[in-house]
Short mmCIF file of C-alpha atoms in Angstrom, two decimals:
data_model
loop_
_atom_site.label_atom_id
_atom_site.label_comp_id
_atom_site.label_asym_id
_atom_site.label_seq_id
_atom_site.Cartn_x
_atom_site.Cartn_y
_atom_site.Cartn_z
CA UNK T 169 242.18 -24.83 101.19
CA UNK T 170 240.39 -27.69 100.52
CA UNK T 171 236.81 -29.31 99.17
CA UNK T 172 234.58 -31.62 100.63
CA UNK T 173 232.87 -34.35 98.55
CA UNK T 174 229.87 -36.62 99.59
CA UNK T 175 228.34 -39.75 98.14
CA UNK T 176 225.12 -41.59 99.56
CA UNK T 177 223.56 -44.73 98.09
CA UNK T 178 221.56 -47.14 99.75
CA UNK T 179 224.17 -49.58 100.99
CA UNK T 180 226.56 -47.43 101.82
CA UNK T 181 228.14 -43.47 101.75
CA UNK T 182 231.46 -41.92 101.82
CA UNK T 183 232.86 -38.99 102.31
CA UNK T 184 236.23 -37.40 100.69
CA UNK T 185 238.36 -34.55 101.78
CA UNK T 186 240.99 -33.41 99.10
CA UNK T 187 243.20 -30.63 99.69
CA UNK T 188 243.77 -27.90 96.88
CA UNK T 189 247.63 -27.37 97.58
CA UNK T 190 249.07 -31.08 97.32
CA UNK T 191 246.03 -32.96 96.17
CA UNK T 192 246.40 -35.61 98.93
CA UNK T 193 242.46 -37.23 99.30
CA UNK T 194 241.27 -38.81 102.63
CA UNK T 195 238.08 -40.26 102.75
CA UNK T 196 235.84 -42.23 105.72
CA UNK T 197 232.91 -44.70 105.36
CA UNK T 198 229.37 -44.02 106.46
CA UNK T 199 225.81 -46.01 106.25
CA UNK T 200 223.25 -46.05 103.57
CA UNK T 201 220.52 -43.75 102.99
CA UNK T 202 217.15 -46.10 104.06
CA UNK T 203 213.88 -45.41 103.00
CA UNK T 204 210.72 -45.97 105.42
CA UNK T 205 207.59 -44.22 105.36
CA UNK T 206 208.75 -41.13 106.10
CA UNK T 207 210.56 -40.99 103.52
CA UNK T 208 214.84 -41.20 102.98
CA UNK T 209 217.26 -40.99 105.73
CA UNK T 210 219.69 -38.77 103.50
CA UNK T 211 219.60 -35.72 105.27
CA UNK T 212 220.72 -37.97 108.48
CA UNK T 213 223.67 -39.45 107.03
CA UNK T 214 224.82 -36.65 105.60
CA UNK T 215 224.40 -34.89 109.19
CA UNK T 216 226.68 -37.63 110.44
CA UNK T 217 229.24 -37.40 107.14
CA UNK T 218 229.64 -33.75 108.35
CA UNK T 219 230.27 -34.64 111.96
CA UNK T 220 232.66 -37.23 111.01
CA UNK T 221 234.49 -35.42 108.89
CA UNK T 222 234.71 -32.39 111.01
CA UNK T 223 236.26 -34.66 114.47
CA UNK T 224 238.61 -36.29 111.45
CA UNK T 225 239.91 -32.98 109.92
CA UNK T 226 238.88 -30.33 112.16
CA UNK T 227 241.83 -28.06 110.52
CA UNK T 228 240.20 -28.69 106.78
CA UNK T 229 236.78 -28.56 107.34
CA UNK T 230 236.64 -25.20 109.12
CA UNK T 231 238.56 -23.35 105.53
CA UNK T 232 236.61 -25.53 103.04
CA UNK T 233 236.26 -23.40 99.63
CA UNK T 234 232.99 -26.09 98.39
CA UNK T 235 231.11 -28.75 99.25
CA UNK T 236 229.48 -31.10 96.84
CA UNK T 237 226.71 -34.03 97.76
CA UNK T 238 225.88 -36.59 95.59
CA UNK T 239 222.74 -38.22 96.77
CA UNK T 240 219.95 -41.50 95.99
CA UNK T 241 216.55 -40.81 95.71
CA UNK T 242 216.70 -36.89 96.35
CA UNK T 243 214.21 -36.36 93.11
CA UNK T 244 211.96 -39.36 94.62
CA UNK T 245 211.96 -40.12 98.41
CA UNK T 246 213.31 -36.55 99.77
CA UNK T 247 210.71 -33.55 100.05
CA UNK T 248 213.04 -30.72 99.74
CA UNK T 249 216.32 -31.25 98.44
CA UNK T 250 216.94 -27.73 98.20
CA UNK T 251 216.88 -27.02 102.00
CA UNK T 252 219.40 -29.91 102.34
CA UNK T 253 221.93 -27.65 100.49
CA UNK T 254 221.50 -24.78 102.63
CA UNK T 255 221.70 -26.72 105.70
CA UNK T 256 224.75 -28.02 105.34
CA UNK T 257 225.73 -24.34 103.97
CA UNK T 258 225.03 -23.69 107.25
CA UNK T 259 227.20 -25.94 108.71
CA UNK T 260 230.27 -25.57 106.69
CA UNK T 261 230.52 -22.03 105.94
CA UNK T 262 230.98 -22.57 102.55
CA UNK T 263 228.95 -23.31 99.25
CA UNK T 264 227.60 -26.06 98.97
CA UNK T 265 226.21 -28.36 95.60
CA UNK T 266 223.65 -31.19 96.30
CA UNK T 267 222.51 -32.88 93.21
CA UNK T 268 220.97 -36.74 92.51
CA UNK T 269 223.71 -39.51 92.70
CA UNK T 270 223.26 -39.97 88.70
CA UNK T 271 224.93 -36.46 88.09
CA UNK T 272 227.89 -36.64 90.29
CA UNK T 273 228.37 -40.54 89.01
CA UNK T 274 228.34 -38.76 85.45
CA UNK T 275 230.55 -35.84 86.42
CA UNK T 276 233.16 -38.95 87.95
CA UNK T 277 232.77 -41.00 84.78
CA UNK T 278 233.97 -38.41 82.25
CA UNK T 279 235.06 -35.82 83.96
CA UNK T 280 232.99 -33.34 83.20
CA UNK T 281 232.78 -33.43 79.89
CA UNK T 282 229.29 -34.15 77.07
CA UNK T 283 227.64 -37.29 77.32
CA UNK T 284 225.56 -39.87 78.93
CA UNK T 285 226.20 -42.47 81.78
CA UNK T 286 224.72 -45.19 83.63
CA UNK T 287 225.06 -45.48 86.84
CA UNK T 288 224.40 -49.21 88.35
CA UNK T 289 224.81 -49.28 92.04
CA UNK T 290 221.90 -50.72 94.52
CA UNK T 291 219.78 -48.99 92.68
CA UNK T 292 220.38 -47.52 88.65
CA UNK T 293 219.81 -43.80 86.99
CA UNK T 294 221.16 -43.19 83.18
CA UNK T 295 221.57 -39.04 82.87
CA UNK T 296 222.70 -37.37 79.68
CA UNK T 297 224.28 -33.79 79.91
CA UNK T 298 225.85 -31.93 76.72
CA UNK T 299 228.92 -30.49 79.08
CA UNK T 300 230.11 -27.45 80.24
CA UNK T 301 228.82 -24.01 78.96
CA UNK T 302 225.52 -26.16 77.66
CA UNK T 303 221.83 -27.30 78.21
CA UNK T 304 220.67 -29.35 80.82
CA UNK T 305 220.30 -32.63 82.79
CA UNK T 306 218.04 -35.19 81.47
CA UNK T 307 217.03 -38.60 83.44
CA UNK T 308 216.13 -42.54 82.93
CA UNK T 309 215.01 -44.58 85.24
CA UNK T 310 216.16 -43.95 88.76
CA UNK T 311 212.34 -45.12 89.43
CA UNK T 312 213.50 -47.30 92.60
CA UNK T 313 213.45 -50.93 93.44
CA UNK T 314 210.08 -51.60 93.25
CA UNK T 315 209.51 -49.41 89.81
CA UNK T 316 212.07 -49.53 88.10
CA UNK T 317 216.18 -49.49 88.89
CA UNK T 318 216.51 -52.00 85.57
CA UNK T 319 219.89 -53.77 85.81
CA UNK T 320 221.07 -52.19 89.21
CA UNK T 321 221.96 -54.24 92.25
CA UNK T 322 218.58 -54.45 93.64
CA UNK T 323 217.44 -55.69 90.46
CA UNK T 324 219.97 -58.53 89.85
CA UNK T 325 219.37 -59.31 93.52
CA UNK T 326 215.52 -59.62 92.87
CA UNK T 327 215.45 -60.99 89.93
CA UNK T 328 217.95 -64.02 90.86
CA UNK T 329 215.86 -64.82 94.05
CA UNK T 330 212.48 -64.67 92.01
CA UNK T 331 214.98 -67.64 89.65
CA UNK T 332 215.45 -69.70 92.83
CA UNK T 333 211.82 -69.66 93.74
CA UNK T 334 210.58 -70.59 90.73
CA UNK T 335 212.93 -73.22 91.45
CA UNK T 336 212.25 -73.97 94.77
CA UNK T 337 208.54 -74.14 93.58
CA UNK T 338 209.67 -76.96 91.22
CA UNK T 339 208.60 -74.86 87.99
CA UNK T 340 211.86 -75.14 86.49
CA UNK T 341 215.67 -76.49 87.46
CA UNK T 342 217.47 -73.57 86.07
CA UNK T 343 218.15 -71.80 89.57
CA UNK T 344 219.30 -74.47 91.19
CA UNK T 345 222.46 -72.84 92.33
CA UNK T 346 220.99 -69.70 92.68
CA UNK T 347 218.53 -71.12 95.62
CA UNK T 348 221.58 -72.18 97.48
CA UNK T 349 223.15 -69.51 97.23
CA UNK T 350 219.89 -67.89 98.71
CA UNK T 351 219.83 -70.32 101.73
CA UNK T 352 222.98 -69.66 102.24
CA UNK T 353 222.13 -65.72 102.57
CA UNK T 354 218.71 -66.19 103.88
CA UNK T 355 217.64 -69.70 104.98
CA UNK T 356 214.69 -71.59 103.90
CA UNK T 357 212.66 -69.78 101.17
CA UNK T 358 209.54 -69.24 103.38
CA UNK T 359 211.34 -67.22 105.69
CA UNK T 360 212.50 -65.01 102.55
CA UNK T 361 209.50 -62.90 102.63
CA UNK T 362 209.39 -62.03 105.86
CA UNK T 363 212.68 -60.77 106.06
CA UNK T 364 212.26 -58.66 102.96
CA UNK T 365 209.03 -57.15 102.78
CA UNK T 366 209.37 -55.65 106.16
CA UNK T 367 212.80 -54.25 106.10
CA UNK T 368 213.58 -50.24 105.24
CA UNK T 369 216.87 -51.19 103.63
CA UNK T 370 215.10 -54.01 101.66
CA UNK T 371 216.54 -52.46 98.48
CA UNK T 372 220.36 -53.20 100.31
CA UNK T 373 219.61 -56.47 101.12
CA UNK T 374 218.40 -57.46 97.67
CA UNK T 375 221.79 -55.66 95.94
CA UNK T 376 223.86 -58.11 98.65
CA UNK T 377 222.17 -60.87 96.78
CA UNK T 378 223.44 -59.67 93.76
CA UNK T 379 226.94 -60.03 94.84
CA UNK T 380 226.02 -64.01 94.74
CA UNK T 381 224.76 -63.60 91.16
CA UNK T 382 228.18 -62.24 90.57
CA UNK T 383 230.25 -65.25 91.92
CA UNK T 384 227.81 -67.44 90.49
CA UNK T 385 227.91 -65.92 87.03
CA UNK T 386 231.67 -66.04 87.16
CA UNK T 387 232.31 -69.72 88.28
CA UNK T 388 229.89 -70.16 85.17
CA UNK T 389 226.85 -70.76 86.25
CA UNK T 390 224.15 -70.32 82.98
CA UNK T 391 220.77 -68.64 84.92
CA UNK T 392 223.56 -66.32 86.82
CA UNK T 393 225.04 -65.62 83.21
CA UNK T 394 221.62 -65.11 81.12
CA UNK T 395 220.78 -62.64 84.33
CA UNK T 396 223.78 -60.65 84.38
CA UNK T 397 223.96 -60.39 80.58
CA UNK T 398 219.91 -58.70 80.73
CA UNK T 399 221.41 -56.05 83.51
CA UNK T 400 223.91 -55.06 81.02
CA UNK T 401 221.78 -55.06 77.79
CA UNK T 402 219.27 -52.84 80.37
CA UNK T 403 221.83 -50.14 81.45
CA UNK T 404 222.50 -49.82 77.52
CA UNK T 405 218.89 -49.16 76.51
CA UNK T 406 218.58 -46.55 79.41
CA UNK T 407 222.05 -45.16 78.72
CA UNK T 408 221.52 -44.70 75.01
CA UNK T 409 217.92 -42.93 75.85
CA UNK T 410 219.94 -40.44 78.24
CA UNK T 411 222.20 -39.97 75.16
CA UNK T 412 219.47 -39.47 72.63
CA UNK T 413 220.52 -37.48 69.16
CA UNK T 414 221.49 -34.46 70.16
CA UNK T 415 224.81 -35.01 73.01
CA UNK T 416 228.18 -35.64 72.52
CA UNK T 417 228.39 -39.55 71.11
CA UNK T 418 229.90 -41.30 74.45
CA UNK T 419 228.67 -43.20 76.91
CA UNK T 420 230.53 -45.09 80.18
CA UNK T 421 228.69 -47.98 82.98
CA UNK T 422 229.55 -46.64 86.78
CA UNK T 423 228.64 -47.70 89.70
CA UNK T 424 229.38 -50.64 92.05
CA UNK T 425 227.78 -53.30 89.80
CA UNK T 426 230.03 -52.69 86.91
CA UNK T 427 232.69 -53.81 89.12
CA UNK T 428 230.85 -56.98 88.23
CA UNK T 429 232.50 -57.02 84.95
CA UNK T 430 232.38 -60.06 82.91
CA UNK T 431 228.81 -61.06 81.62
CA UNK T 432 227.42 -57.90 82.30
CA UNK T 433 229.74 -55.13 80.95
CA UNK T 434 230.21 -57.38 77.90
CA UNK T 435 226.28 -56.98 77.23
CA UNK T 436 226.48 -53.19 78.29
CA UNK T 437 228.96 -52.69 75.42
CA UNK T 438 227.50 -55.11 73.17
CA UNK T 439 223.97 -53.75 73.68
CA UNK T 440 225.20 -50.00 72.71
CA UNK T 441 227.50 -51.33 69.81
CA UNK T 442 224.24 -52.98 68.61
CA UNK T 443 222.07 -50.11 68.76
CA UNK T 444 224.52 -46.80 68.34
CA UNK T 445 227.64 -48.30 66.74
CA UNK T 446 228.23 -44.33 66.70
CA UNK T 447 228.65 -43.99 70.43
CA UNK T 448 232.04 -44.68 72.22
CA UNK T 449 231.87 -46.61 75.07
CA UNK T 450 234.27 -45.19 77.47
CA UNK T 451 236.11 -46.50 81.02
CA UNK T 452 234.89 -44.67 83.67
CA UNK T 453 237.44 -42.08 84.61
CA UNK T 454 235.86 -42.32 88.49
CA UNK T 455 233.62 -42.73 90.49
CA UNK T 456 230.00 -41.34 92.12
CA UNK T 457 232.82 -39.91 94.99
CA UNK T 458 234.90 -38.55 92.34
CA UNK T 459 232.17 -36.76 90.88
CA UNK T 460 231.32 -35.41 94.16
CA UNK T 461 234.40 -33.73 94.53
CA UNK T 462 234.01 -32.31 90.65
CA UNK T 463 230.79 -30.67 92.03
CA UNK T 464 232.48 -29.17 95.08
CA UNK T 465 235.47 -27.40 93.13
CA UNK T 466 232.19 -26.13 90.61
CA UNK T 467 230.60 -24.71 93.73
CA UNK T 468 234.01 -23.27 94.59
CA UNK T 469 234.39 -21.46 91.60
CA UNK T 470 230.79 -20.68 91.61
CA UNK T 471 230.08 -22.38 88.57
CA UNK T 472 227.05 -24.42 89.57
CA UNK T 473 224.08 -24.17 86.97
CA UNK T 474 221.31 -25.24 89.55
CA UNK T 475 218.15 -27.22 87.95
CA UNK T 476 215.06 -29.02 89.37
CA UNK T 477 215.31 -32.02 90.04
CA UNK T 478 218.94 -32.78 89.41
CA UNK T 479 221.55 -29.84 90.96
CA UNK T 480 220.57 -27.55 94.11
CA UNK T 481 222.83 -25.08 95.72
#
């Protein structure tokens, strides 16, 4: 037997197969969720997850004992999440688990177990959650690209372009590197908001700019730095909110941005140390995938506690 885990952010999605009797894990690579104004694309690409998986394993996926779908923007940009879950229930036979991206990236990052996390990906969601056998979910940020999202990809992407402008309008010299980086990306800065502004995966886009932040930041340039070093003092002011008084005192940064490292997990851990020197700040144990799969062996064992707005089964 075997379980079936699914994570979708906006610049990419995955989907994992791990079998029960040798543990072996296979996974395959999908698109992003995108967001127009009909709202998210989620239910899509997890549509074409399934159908992937299914012509990949077709042995597996017919005996699946859970299925569990981690998900951006569910709470936000889809209408009914709920209906998502019993779709693919549908589908695969088998119970299925659909919850927001923040609680399978905190299920990955400790396992299970009491606690908040951050997750910083394209976009960024902090979630606190006592663990098993107590209360419930509780949420910062997660309020998109345009809102909110402090310290996620999209941010750091935003932010460093709105440095080169400023530049580029001769306000200040500081993002000189940053503005050739985005020329490089983009070409001439009055082409930059036409390609933006119109685009449904603008939120994408502006995380791939972040990636230039990154190398920037680590070659040594100072705006790149100072910008990276904000992102992580961010994620720890949303993290420690998740936390609050009353969970379990650890916290851990997910998510592809703190593959960043340097500058901006230094400021994460720094920022928390600062403000909770109670809290651990633990490694993340996995990933937003990994948590996925936690999820599906829950809804195997029927141990899902569904609640609005984070879990549906």
């Amino acid at each position: 037997m075997s379980v079936l885990g699914i994570d979708v952010g906006g610049s990419g999605s995955r989907v994992a197969l791990r079998r029960d009797d040798d543990g072996t894990r296979d996974e395959l690579a999908g698109p992003g969720a995108q967001v127009g104004a009909r709202g998210s694309s989620v239910a899509e690409v997890v549509r074409a997850l399934l159908r992937d998986a299914a012509a990949r394993w077709p042995g597996e996926t017919a005996t699946l004992t859970g299925v569990g779908i981690g998900a951006t923007g569910l709470t936000s940009l889809v209408e009914d999440p709920g209906s998502l879950a019993g779709a693919v229930t549908q589908e695969v036979s088998a119970p299925v688990a659909v919850a927001a991206d923040a609680v399978t990236a905190h299920l990955g990052a400790l396992g299970g177990a009491g606690g908040a996390v951050v997750a910083l990906g394209t976009g960024a969601i902090a979630v606190g959650h006592g663990g098993p056998g107590t209360g419930g979910w509780r949420r910062v940020d997660g309020w998109g690209h345009l809102l909110g999202d402090r310290g996620s990809g999209a941010w750091i992407g935003r932010q460093g372009l709105e440095a080169a402008l400023r530049t580029a309008d001769g306000v200040d010299t500081d993002g000189a590197a940053l503005l050739a980086a985005g020329r490089r990306r983009f070409g001439e800065p009055a082409t930059w908001p036409g390609q933006l502004y119109t685009r449904p995966d603008r939120a994408g886009v502006l995380a791939a700019f972040a990636a230039d932040v990154a190398r920037l930041s680590a070659a040594g340039d100072p705006a790149s730095l100072a910008l990276l070093a904000t992102a992580g003092d961010e994620a720890a002011v949303s993290v420690l909110a998740a936390l609050g008084d009353d969970l379990p005192p650890r916290v851990a940064l997910t998510g592809g941005m703190a593959q960043a490292g340097g500058a901006l997990t230094a400021a994460f851990a720094d920022g928390v140390a600062a403000r909770r020197p109670d809290v651990e700040v633990r490694q993340a144990q996995g990933d937003p995938l990994d948590g996925a799969l936690h999820l599906a062996r829950l809804a195997a064992e029927g141990t899902v506690v569904a609640q609005e707005d984070f879990v549906w089964t």
